[in-house]
mmCIF file of C-alpha atoms and ligand atoms in Angstrom:
data_model
loop_
_atom_site.group_PDB
_atom_site.id
_atom_site.type_symbol
_atom_site.label_atom_id
_atom_site.label_comp_id
_atom_site.label_asym_id
_atom_site.label_seq_id
_atom_site.Cartn_x
_atom_site.Cartn_y
_atom_site.Cartn_z
ATOM 1 C CA MET A 23 44.963 7.917 20.334
ATOM 2 C CA ASN A 24 43.688 4.593 19.101
ATOM 3 C CA GLN A 25 41.141 4.738 16.288
ATOM 4 C CA ALA A 26 38.585 2.433 17.979
ATOM 5 C CA VAL A 27 38.339 4.860 20.895
ATOM 6 C CA GLN A 28 38.009 7.826 18.521
ATOM 7 C CA ALA A 29 35.112 6.175 16.678
ATOM 8 C CA ALA A 30 33.152 5.319 19.830
ATOM 9 C CA PRO A 31 29.648 6.736 19.412
ATOM 10 C CA VAL A 32 28.778 9.578 21.702
ATOM 11 C CA ALA A 33 25.623 8.794 23.629
ATOM 12 C CA LYS A 34 23.296 11.729 23.180
ATOM 13 C CA ARG A 35 21.101 12.828 25.989
ATOM 14 C CA LYS A 36 17.466 12.214 25.185
ATOM 15 C CA PRO A 37 15.014 15.039 25.730
ATOM 16 C CA LYS A 38 13.075 14.473 28.899
ATOM 17 C CA GLU A 39 9.313 14.681 28.600
ATOM 18 C CA THR A 40 8.051 16.790 31.485
ATOM 19 C CA GLY A 41 4.398 17.218 30.582
ATOM 20 C CA VAL A 42 1.445 15.835 32.470
ATOM 21 C CA PRO A 43 1.751 12.025 32.654
ATOM 22 C CA ASP A 44 -0.937 9.842 31.097
ATOM 23 C CA ASN A 45 -3.395 9.247 33.927
ATOM 24 C CA LYS A 46 -5.125 6.188 32.434
ATOM 25 C CA LYS A 47 -2.888 3.674 34.169
ATOM 26 C CA TYR A 48 -3.660 5.241 37.564
ATOM 27 C CA LEU A 49 -7.443 5.249 37.190
ATOM 28 C CA HIS A 50 -9.695 3.080 39.319
ATOM 29 C CA PRO A 51 -10.445 0.008 37.124
ATOM 30 C CA MET A 52 -14.138 0.906 37.047
ATOM 31 C CA LEU A 53 -13.339 4.437 35.842
ATOM 32 C CA ALA A 54 -10.951 3.083 33.185
ATOM 33 C CA LYS A 55 -13.533 0.562 32.009
ATOM 34 C CA ASN A 56 -16.280 3.180 31.677
ATOM 35 C CA TYR A 57 -14.126 6.042 30.430
ATOM 36 C CA GLY A 58 -16.321 8.409 28.387
ATOM 37 C CA ASN A 59 -19.361 6.177 28.846
ATOM 38 C CA TRP A 60 -21.118 7.733 31.838
ATOM 39 C CA LYS A 61 -24.898 8.042 31.736
ATOM 40 C CA TYR A 62 -25.522 10.385 34.677
ATOM 41 C CA HIS A 63 -24.328 11.309 38.119
ATOM 42 C CA ASP A 64 -25.996 12.523 41.297
ATOM 43 C CA ARG A 65 -25.026 13.452 44.854
ATOM 44 C CA PRO A 66 -26.518 11.135 47.489
ATOM 45 C CA ARG A 67 -25.168 13.418 50.244
ATOM 46 C CA PRO A 68 -22.705 16.326 50.548
ATOM 47 C CA GLY A 69 -19.217 15.151 49.687
ATOM 48 C CA VAL A 70 -20.291 12.071 47.713
ATOM 49 C CA LEU A 71 -20.651 11.824 43.931
ATOM 50 C CA HIS A 72 -22.375 8.791 42.455
ATOM 51 C CA HIS A 73 -21.679 8.016 38.780
ATOM 52 C CA VAL A 74 -23.680 5.492 36.752
ATOM 53 C CA SER A 75 -22.456 4.267 33.392
ATOM 54 C CA HIS A 76 -24.397 3.089 30.339
ATOM 55 C CA THR A 77 -23.269 -0.456 31.187
ATOM 56 C CA GLY A 78 -24.935 -0.216 34.619
ATOM 57 C CA ASP A 79 -21.626 0.040 36.512
ATOM 58 C CA GLU A 80 -21.639 2.439 39.457
ATOM 59 C CA VAL A 81 -18.906 4.237 41.385
ATOM 60 C CA TRP A 82 -18.984 6.509 44.413
ATOM 61 C CA SER A 83 -16.376 9.255 44.911
ATOM 62 C CA VAL A 84 -16.012 10.452 48.484
ATOM 63 C CA ARG A 85 -14.443 13.901 48.678
ATOM 64 C CA ALA A 86 -12.519 15.064 51.742
ATOM 65 C CA GLY A 87 -10.834 18.369 52.462
ATOM 66 C CA THR A 88 -7.124 18.463 53.209
ATOM 67 C CA ALA A 89 -4.803 21.103 54.576
ATOM 68 C CA ARG A 90 -3.197 21.199 51.096
ATOM 69 C CA GLN A 91 0.368 21.566 52.377
ATOM 70 C CA MET A 92 0.673 18.091 53.871
ATOM 71 C CA ASP A 93 3.501 16.328 55.643
ATOM 72 C CA VAL A 94 4.424 12.755 54.829
ATOM 73 C CA TYR A 95 2.627 11.382 57.907
ATOM 74 C CA THR A 96 -0.676 12.892 56.804
ATOM 75 C CA ILE A 97 -0.236 11.550 53.282
ATOM 76 C CA ARG A 98 0.537 8.086 54.702
ATOM 77 C CA LYS A 99 -2.562 8.279 56.866
ATOM 78 C CA LEU A 100 -4.685 9.119 53.806
ATOM 79 C CA CYS A 101 -3.093 6.237 51.875
ATOM 80 C CA ASP A 102 -3.809 3.842 54.769
ATOM 81 C CA ILE A 103 -7.442 4.952 54.769
ATOM 82 C CA ALA A 104 -7.546 4.331 50.998
ATOM 83 C CA ASP A 105 -6.157 0.799 51.514
ATOM 84 C CA LYS A 106 -8.358 -0.155 54.463
ATOM 85 C CA PHE A 107 -11.655 1.608 53.750
ATOM 86 C CA ALA A 108 -11.626 2.249 49.989
ATOM 87 C CA GLU A 109 -10.128 0.435 47.013
ATOM 88 C CA SER A 110 -6.595 1.865 47.121
ATOM 89 C CA ARG A 111 -7.349 4.498 44.475
ATOM 90 C CA VAL A 112 -7.386 8.233 45.161
ATOM 91 C CA ARG A 113 -7.158 11.404 43.142
ATOM 92 C CA PHE A 114 -6.718 15.052 44.036
ATOM 93 C CA THR A 115 -9.048 17.754 42.759
ATOM 94 C CA ILE A 116 -7.791 21.141 41.572
ATOM 95 C CA ARG A 117 -8.764 22.542 44.972
ATOM 96 C CA SER A 118 -6.580 20.089 46.911
ATOM 97 C CA ASN A 119 -9.418 17.857 48.025
ATOM 98 C CA ILE A 120 -8.740 14.158 48.009
ATOM 99 C CA GLU A 121 -11.300 11.788 46.453
ATOM 100 C CA PHE A 122 -11.556 8.090 47.321
ATOM 101 C CA ILE A 123 -13.249 5.995 44.652
ATOM 102 C CA VAL A 124 -15.228 2.873 45.576
ATOM 103 C CA SER A 125 -17.379 0.546 43.489
ATOM 104 C CA ASP A 126 -19.510 -0.734 46.375
ATOM 105 C CA GLU A 127 -22.048 1.521 48.090
ATOM 106 C CA LYS A 128 -21.572 -0.364 51.398
ATOM 107 C CA LYS A 129 -18.048 1.061 51.664
ATOM 108 C CA VAL A 130 -19.178 4.706 51.564
ATOM 109 C CA ALA A 131 -20.461 5.136 55.159
ATOM 110 C CA PRO A 132 -17.484 3.450 56.930
ATOM 111 C CA LEU A 133 -15.085 5.447 54.735
ATOM 112 C CA ILE A 134 -16.780 8.747 55.663
ATOM 113 C CA ALA A 135 -16.791 7.783 59.362
ATOM 114 C CA GLU A 136 -13.059 7.021 59.286
ATOM 115 C CA LEU A 137 -12.186 10.227 57.396
ATOM 116 C CA GLU A 138 -14.135 12.405 59.820
ATOM 117 C CA LYS A 139 -12.689 10.545 62.803
ATOM 118 C CA CYS A 140 -9.207 11.395 61.483
ATOM 119 C CA GLY A 141 -10.144 15.080 61.044
ATOM 120 C CA PHE A 142 -10.723 15.216 57.277
ATOM 121 C CA PRO A 143 -14.090 16.898 56.581
ATOM 122 C CA VAL A 144 -16.191 15.260 53.874
ATOM 123 C CA GLY A 145 -17.880 17.801 51.604
ATOM 124 C CA GLY A 146 -17.021 20.362 48.957
ATOM 125 C CA THR A 147 -19.573 19.187 46.395
ATOM 126 C CA GLY A 148 -22.640 20.965 45.006
ATOM 127 C CA ASN A 149 -23.656 24.298 46.505
ATOM 128 C CA SER A 150 -21.007 24.337 49.180
ATOM 129 C CA VAL A 151 -18.149 26.663 49.969
ATOM 130 C CA THR A 152 -15.211 25.062 48.235
ATOM 131 C CA MET A 153 -11.752 24.533 49.606
ATOM 132 C CA ILE A 154 -9.789 27.720 48.963
ATOM 133 C CA ALA A 155 -7.575 27.629 45.880
ATOM 134 C CA HIS A 156 -4.408 29.386 46.841
ATOM 135 C CA THR A 157 -0.908 30.346 45.936
ATOM 136 C CA GLN A 158 2.188 29.127 47.673
ATOM 137 C CA GLY A 159 2.945 32.050 49.925
ATOM 138 C CA TRP A 160 6.146 31.947 51.879
ATOM 139 C CA LEU A 161 6.558 28.244 51.255
ATOM 140 C CA HIS A 162 8.192 28.462 47.832
ATOM 141 C CA CYS A 163 7.230 31.641 46.023
ATOM 142 C CA ASP A 164 9.714 34.509 45.577
ATOM 143 C CA ILE A 165 7.242 37.414 45.645
ATOM 144 C CA PRO A 166 4.682 36.763 48.362
ATOM 145 C CA GLY A 167 3.321 39.607 50.425
ATOM 146 C CA THR A 168 1.626 37.223 52.814
ATOM 147 C CA ASP A 169 1.476 33.582 53.770
ATOM 148 C CA ALA A 170 -1.463 32.432 51.635
ATOM 149 C CA SER A 171 -1.420 28.956 53.177
ATOM 150 C CA GLY A 172 -1.902 30.451 56.638
ATOM 151 C CA VAL A 173 -4.865 32.574 55.515
ATOM 152 C CA VAL A 174 -6.399 29.453 53.951
ATOM 153 C CA LYS A 175 -5.959 27.315 57.045
ATOM 154 C CA SER A 176 -7.442 29.872 59.416
ATOM 155 C CA LEU A 177 -10.325 30.734 57.092
ATOM 156 C CA MET A 178 -11.216 27.126 56.332
ATOM 157 C CA ASP A 179 -11.298 26.455 60.087
ATOM 158 C CA GLU A 180 -14.019 29.120 60.248
ATOM 159 C CA LEU A 181 -15.869 27.808 57.185
ATOM 160 C CA TYR A 182 -15.562 24.138 58.105
ATOM 161 C CA ASP A 183 -19.319 23.578 58.293
ATOM 162 C CA GLU A 184 -20.018 25.436 55.043
ATOM 163 C CA PHE A 185 -17.641 22.992 53.319
ATOM 164 C CA ARG A 186 -19.533 20.015 54.778
ATOM 165 C CA ARG A 187 -22.980 21.308 53.853
ATOM 166 C CA GLU A 188 -24.568 22.257 50.557
ATOM 167 C CA GLU A 189 -26.576 25.238 51.763
ATOM 168 C CA MET A 190 -25.338 28.090 49.612
ATOM 169 C CA PRO A 191 -27.464 29.408 46.710
ATOM 170 C CA ASN A 192 -24.802 28.117 44.333
ATOM 171 C CA ARG A 193 -21.219 27.010 44.452
ATOM 172 C CA VAL A 194 -18.875 29.492 46.161
ATOM 173 C CA HIS A 195 -15.306 29.356 44.923
ATOM 174 C CA LEU A 196 -12.784 30.970 47.229
ATOM 175 C CA SER A 197 -9.184 31.851 46.471
ATOM 176 C CA THR A 198 -6.269 33.637 48.044
ATOM 177 C CA SER A 199 -3.315 35.264 46.326
ATOM 178 C CA CYS A 200 -0.167 36.161 48.178
ATOM 179 C CA CYS A 201 0.795 38.822 45.634
ATOM 180 C CA GLU A 202 -1.214 41.114 43.404
ATOM 181 C CA ILE A 203 0.156 40.028 40.071
ATOM 182 C CA ASN A 204 0.520 36.304 39.508
ATOM 183 C CA CYS A 205 -1.551 33.377 40.761
ATOM 184 C CA GLY A 206 -5.163 33.536 41.794
ATOM 185 C CA GLY A 207 -7.636 33.632 38.943
ATOM 186 C CA GLN A 208 -11.239 34.667 39.328
ATOM 187 C CA ALA A 209 -13.230 33.539 42.358
ATOM 188 C CA ASP A 210 -16.574 34.308 43.965
ATOM 189 C CA ILE A 211 -14.593 35.629 46.926
ATOM 190 C CA ALA A 212 -10.850 36.255 46.761
ATOM 191 C CA ILE A 213 -8.423 37.424 49.409
ATOM 192 C CA ILE A 214 -5.501 39.229 47.821
ATOM 193 C CA VAL A 215 -2.527 40.970 49.309
ATOM 194 C CA GLN A 216 -2.498 44.715 48.773
ATOM 195 C CA HIS A 217 0.658 46.793 48.983
ATOM 196 C CA THR A 218 -0.124 50.395 49.844
ATOM 197 C CA LYS A 219 3.293 52.060 49.613
ATOM 198 C CA PRO A 220 5.873 52.104 46.780
ATOM 199 C CA PRO A 221 8.996 49.953 47.280
ATOM 200 C CA VAL A 222 11.853 51.261 49.407
ATOM 201 C CA ILE A 223 15.092 50.713 47.493
ATOM 202 C CA ASN A 224 18.193 49.313 49.183
ATOM 203 C CA HIS A 225 20.690 51.135 46.933
ATOM 204 C CA ASP A 226 23.713 49.275 48.296
ATOM 205 C CA LEU A 227 22.449 45.998 46.889
ATOM 206 C CA VAL A 228 20.951 47.030 43.545
ATOM 207 C CA ALA A 229 24.223 47.025 41.576
ATOM 208 C CA ASN A 230 25.170 43.564 42.880
ATOM 209 C CA VAL A 231 21.809 41.827 42.678
ATOM 210 C CA CYS A 232 19.673 43.389 39.944
ATOM 211 C CA GLU A 233 19.713 43.536 36.169
ATOM 212 C CA ARG A 234 18.611 47.140 36.014
ATOM 213 C CA PRO A 235 17.154 47.074 32.450
ATOM 214 C CA THR A 236 15.075 44.025 33.402
ATOM 215 C CA VAL A 237 13.649 45.835 36.418
ATOM 216 C CA VAL A 238 12.922 48.977 34.418
ATOM 217 C CA ALA A 239 11.161 46.892 31.769
ATOM 218 C CA ARG A 240 9.163 45.010 34.395
ATOM 219 C CA CYS A 241 7.247 48.029 35.694
ATOM 220 C CA PRO A 242 3.834 48.152 33.994
ATOM 221 C CA VAL A 243 3.490 51.925 34.437
ATOM 222 C CA ALA A 244 7.084 52.948 33.596
ATOM 223 C CA ALA A 245 7.695 54.294 37.098
ATOM 224 C CA ILE A 246 11.288 53.013 37.415
ATOM 225 C CA ARG A 247 14.309 54.812 35.977
ATOM 226 C CA PRO A 248 18.044 54.050 36.157
ATOM 227 C CA ALA A 249 19.828 56.490 38.474
ATOM 228 C CA MET A 250 23.247 57.006 40.075
ATOM 229 C CA VAL A 251 22.975 57.043 43.866
ATOM 230 C CA ASN A 252 26.049 57.755 46.006
ATOM 231 C CA GLY A 253 28.211 57.191 42.952
ATOM 232 C CA LYS A 254 26.781 53.713 42.328
ATOM 233 C CA PRO A 255 24.421 52.622 39.553
ATOM 234 C CA SER A 256 20.973 52.151 41.053
ATOM 235 C CA LEU A 257 17.307 52.874 40.358
ATOM 236 C CA GLU A 258 14.713 55.468 41.300
ATOM 237 C CA ILE A 259 10.935 55.343 41.438
ATOM 238 C CA ASP A 260 8.485 57.980 40.315
ATOM 239 C CA GLU A 261 6.169 57.524 43.298
ATOM 240 C CA ALA A 262 3.352 59.479 41.667
ATOM 241 C CA LYS A 263 3.186 56.831 38.967
ATOM 242 C CA CYS A 264 3.801 53.726 41.107
ATOM 243 C CA MET A 265 0.658 51.700 41.718
ATOM 244 C CA CYS A 266 2.322 49.475 44.357
ATOM 245 C CA CYS A 267 1.849 46.271 42.368
ATOM 246 C CA GLY A 268 5.060 44.592 43.543
ATOM 247 C CA ALA A 269 6.115 43.417 40.064
ATOM 248 C CA CYS A 270 9.603 44.901 40.468
ATOM 249 C CA TYR A 271 10.340 42.913 43.628
ATOM 250 C CA PRO A 272 10.912 39.427 42.063
ATOM 251 C CA PRO A 273 13.642 40.490 39.596
ATOM 252 C CA CYS A 274 15.137 42.867 42.154
ATOM 253 C CA PRO A 275 14.691 41.940 45.832
ATOM 254 C CA PRO A 276 16.333 45.211 46.973
ATOM 255 C CA MET A 277 13.077 46.903 45.809
ATOM 256 C CA GLN A 278 11.540 46.112 49.211
ATOM 257 C CA ILE A 279 7.767 46.418 49.028
ATOM 258 C CA ASN A 280 6.727 43.982 51.749
ATOM 259 C CA ASP A 281 6.094 45.812 54.941
ATOM 260 C CA PRO A 282 4.335 44.720 58.127
ATOM 261 C CA GLU A 283 2.499 48.067 58.379
ATOM 262 C CA ASN A 284 1.705 48.852 54.771
ATOM 263 C CA SER A 285 1.156 45.445 53.155
ATOM 264 C CA LYS A 286 -2.538 44.756 53.720
ATOM 265 C CA LEU A 287 -5.214 42.394 52.509
ATOM 266 C CA ALA A 288 -8.138 43.178 50.234
ATOM 267 C CA ILE A 289 -11.295 41.226 49.453
ATOM 268 C CA TRP A 290 -12.622 40.936 45.933
ATOM 269 C CA VAL A 291 -15.938 39.361 44.924
ATOM 270 C CA GLY A 292 -17.947 38.287 41.905
ATOM 271 C CA GLY A 293 -15.356 36.523 39.717
ATOM 272 C CA LYS A 294 -16.136 33.425 37.713
ATOM 273 C CA ASN A 295 -13.957 31.444 35.310
ATOM 274 C CA SER A 296 -16.554 29.212 33.695
ATOM 275 C CA ASN A 297 -19.154 29.775 31.003
ATOM 276 C CA ALA A 298 -21.760 27.774 32.946
ATOM 277 C CA ARG A 299 -25.161 29.544 32.919
ATOM 278 C CA GLY A 300 -23.523 32.969 32.524
ATOM 279 C CA LYS A 301 -20.419 34.541 31.045
ATOM 280 C CA PRO A 302 -17.113 34.606 32.930
ATOM 281 C CA THR A 303 -16.822 37.693 35.117
ATOM 282 C CA PHE A 304 -14.018 39.704 36.713
ATOM 283 C CA MET A 305 -13.852 40.260 40.459
ATOM 284 C CA LYS A 306 -14.207 43.734 42.000
ATOM 285 C CA MET A 307 -12.567 44.928 45.191
ATOM 286 C CA VAL A 308 -15.078 45.443 48.026
ATOM 287 C CA ALA A 309 -12.872 45.728 51.121
ATOM 288 C CA SER A 310 -9.390 47.172 51.249
ATOM 289 C CA GLY A 311 -6.700 47.776 53.814
ATOM 290 C CA LEU A 312 -7.599 44.863 56.089
ATOM 291 C CA PRO A 313 -4.722 44.124 58.466
ATOM 292 C CA ASN A 314 -2.398 41.296 57.479
ATOM 293 C CA ASN A 315 -2.900 39.926 60.930
ATOM 294 C CA ALA A 316 -1.196 36.523 61.273
ATOM 295 C CA PRO A 317 -1.657 33.865 62.493
ATOM 296 C CA ARG A 318 -5.504 33.835 62.352
ATOM 297 C CA TRP A 319 -6.426 36.900 60.243
ATOM 298 C CA PRO A 320 -9.636 37.571 62.248
ATOM 299 C CA GLU A 321 -10.589 40.761 60.350
ATOM 300 C CA VAL A 322 -10.443 38.945 57.005
ATOM 301 C CA ALA A 323 -12.404 35.980 58.370
ATOM 302 C CA ASP A 324 -15.131 38.302 59.713
ATOM 303 C CA ALA A 325 -15.458 40.130 56.391
ATOM 304 C CA VAL A 326 -15.644 36.890 54.357
ATOM 305 C CA LYS A 327 -18.172 35.302 56.730
ATOM 306 C CA ASN A 328 -20.287 38.458 56.600
ATOM 307 C CA ILE A 329 -20.380 38.447 52.766
ATOM 308 C CA LEU A 330 -21.249 34.738 52.765
ATOM 309 C CA ARG A 331 -24.043 35.238 55.304
ATOM 310 C CA VAL A 332 -25.682 38.014 53.282
ATOM 311 C CA TYR A 333 -25.278 36.082 50.021
ATOM 312 C CA LYS A 334 -26.833 32.983 51.586
ATOM 313 C CA GLU A 335 -29.808 34.951 52.904
ATOM 314 C CA ASP A 336 -30.422 37.163 49.904
ATOM 315 C CA ALA A 337 -29.439 35.346 46.698
ATOM 316 C CA ARG A 338 -31.960 33.291 44.749
ATOM 317 C CA PRO A 339 -31.369 29.588 44.190
ATOM 318 C CA TRP A 340 -28.590 29.011 41.627
ATOM 319 C CA GLU A 341 -27.417 32.632 41.587
ATOM 320 C CA ARG A 342 -23.632 32.776 41.736
ATOM 321 C CA MET A 343 -22.131 35.675 43.678
ATOM 322 C CA ALA A 344 -21.754 37.735 40.463
ATOM 323 C CA ASP A 345 -25.342 37.020 39.344
ATOM 324 C CA TRP A 346 -26.684 38.085 42.726
ATOM 325 C CA ILE A 347 -24.722 41.361 42.734
ATOM 326 C CA GLU A 348 -25.698 42.009 39.116
ATOM 327 C CA ARG A 349 -29.370 41.661 40.105
ATOM 328 C CA ILE A 350 -29.320 43.808 43.247
ATOM 329 C CA GLY A 351 -26.651 46.295 42.063
ATOM 330 C CA TRP A 352 -23.406 47.361 43.736
ATOM 331 C CA PRO A 353 -24.968 50.081 45.969
ATOM 332 C CA ARG A 354 -27.333 47.472 47.482
ATOM 333 C CA PHE A 355 -24.436 45.052 47.896
ATOM 334 C CA PHE A 356 -22.603 47.598 50.057
ATOM 335 C CA GLU A 357 -25.796 48.444 51.957
ATOM 336 C CA LYS A 358 -26.644 44.833 52.697
ATOM 337 C CA THR A 359 -23.153 43.744 53.676
ATOM 338 C CA GLY A 360 -22.463 46.931 55.656
ATOM 339 C CA LEU A 361 -19.050 47.196 54.008
ATOM 340 C CA PRO A 362 -17.919 50.818 53.710
ATOM 341 C CA PHE A 363 -17.569 52.123 50.165
ATOM 342 C CA THR A 364 -14.381 54.180 50.239
ATOM 343 C CA LYS A 365 -12.180 56.013 47.760
ATOM 344 C CA TYR A 366 -9.776 53.070 47.913
ATOM 345 C CA LEU A 367 -12.264 50.945 46.028
ATOM 346 C CA ILE A 368 -12.112 53.249 43.019
ATOM 347 C CA ASP A 369 -9.512 52.414 40.445
ATOM 348 C CA ASP A 370 -6.846 55.110 40.666
ATOM 349 C CA TRP A 371 -4.306 53.435 38.430
ATOM 350 C CA ARG A 372 -3.328 55.773 35.600
ATOM 351 C CA GLY A 373 -4.771 53.273 33.115
ATOM 352 C CA SER A 374 -8.160 53.814 34.765
ATOM 353 C CA ARG A 375 -8.881 56.585 32.298
ATOM 354 C CA ALA A 376 -9.243 53.908 29.631
ATOM 355 C CA ASN A 377 -11.192 51.612 31.983
ATOM 356 C CA LEU A 378 -13.655 54.316 32.952
ATOM 357 C CA ASN A 379 -14.073 55.493 29.388
ATOM 358 C CA ALA A 380 -15.043 51.947 28.527
ATOM 359 C CA SER A 381 -17.962 52.080 30.946
ATOM 360 C CA THR A 382 -21.320 53.517 29.948
ATOM 361 C CA HIS A 383 -21.486 55.699 33.039
ATOM 362 C CA ILE A 384 -18.458 57.954 33.009
ATOM 363 C CA ARG A 385 -16.935 59.906 30.109
ATOM 364 C CA PHE A 386 -14.105 62.382 30.371
HETATM 365 FE FE1 SF4 B 9 6.383 49.769 39.125
HETATM 366 FE FE2 SF4 B 9 4.819 48.083 40.513
HETATM 367 FE FE3 SF4 B 9 7.372 48.452 41.251
HETATM 368 FE FE4 SF4 B 9 5.580 50.428 41.589
HETATM 369 S S1 SF4 B 9 5.591 48.431 42.603
HETATM 370 S S2 SF4 B 9 7.632 50.636 40.773
HETATM 371 S S3 SF4 B 9 4.282 50.143 39.778
HETATM 372 S S4 SF4 B 9 6.647 47.539 39.323
#
């Protein structure tokens, strides 16, 4: 081989940066100019934020709800609205709302009229019910027990007016989780799938599909053991230990836990991520075993609307869901909402011994 060819430098692949891109170049010019220099902001009406900078510059952000999972035609329509009625700059909030930024107050009313004409509700600011933060469901998650996007769509149809108004005592964050173990976070009201039976194992597939040690290690309560079944290496479950979390299903799909009869929905309330005015709080389950009743989930919608109605009537101004329940107490919460308090709301996971011992009420 000729020496020149041998000495040719080998082009090395450069590492690809995959972090969050720098957003400064995409900002509305008025936002870029006044970055970090805002004096105050107010809300002239639900769905509109008005920011005033120390230089006297002003911008209005008009917030509209979206269906979150959007096709290209809907995205084009939103972009056309941004070009014709705003100043061609938009941003998405963490709850999948789209915000149009304008630097002229005269543009706000025609923009809102066009958005509402096209079916995008304007709201989601202040003391409103927010758009539901949700997981991906059947769209592209490998462990869903339900279609979170479907629950969101049907529930937001019911709560449409609460998104457009600011009539709640405080902000109400909603979320849905299509499994019990991954996405979700803490919300004032959360809808979470609830498996009620241990997985049924398809032993014919385990040896071909699953790394058995990985599955055994995945179980948080050590309920899975390796086993030989019909002469083939497989797994077995100690059903007395299993808490039906579904964690074994992603690394081993033959551990079938999804079931039209026994995979239900539960409602949790009183969670909060922020430190604003009070400490962050964990949600507690208040309704269990609701049917996973696609495509409109009427039982879940009724339960959520009932909790919201009682909270709206009974909470004091600025009380978040957790603050309100803390003030009236859990027994009054169940009395006022009419939700039945059942044995399924008590933590029966084997780790509950530690949980209960940590409370001031129960010692054993
Ligand atoms: Fe373990 Fe959860 Fe699977 Fe039950 S469902 S066997 S608790 S990982």
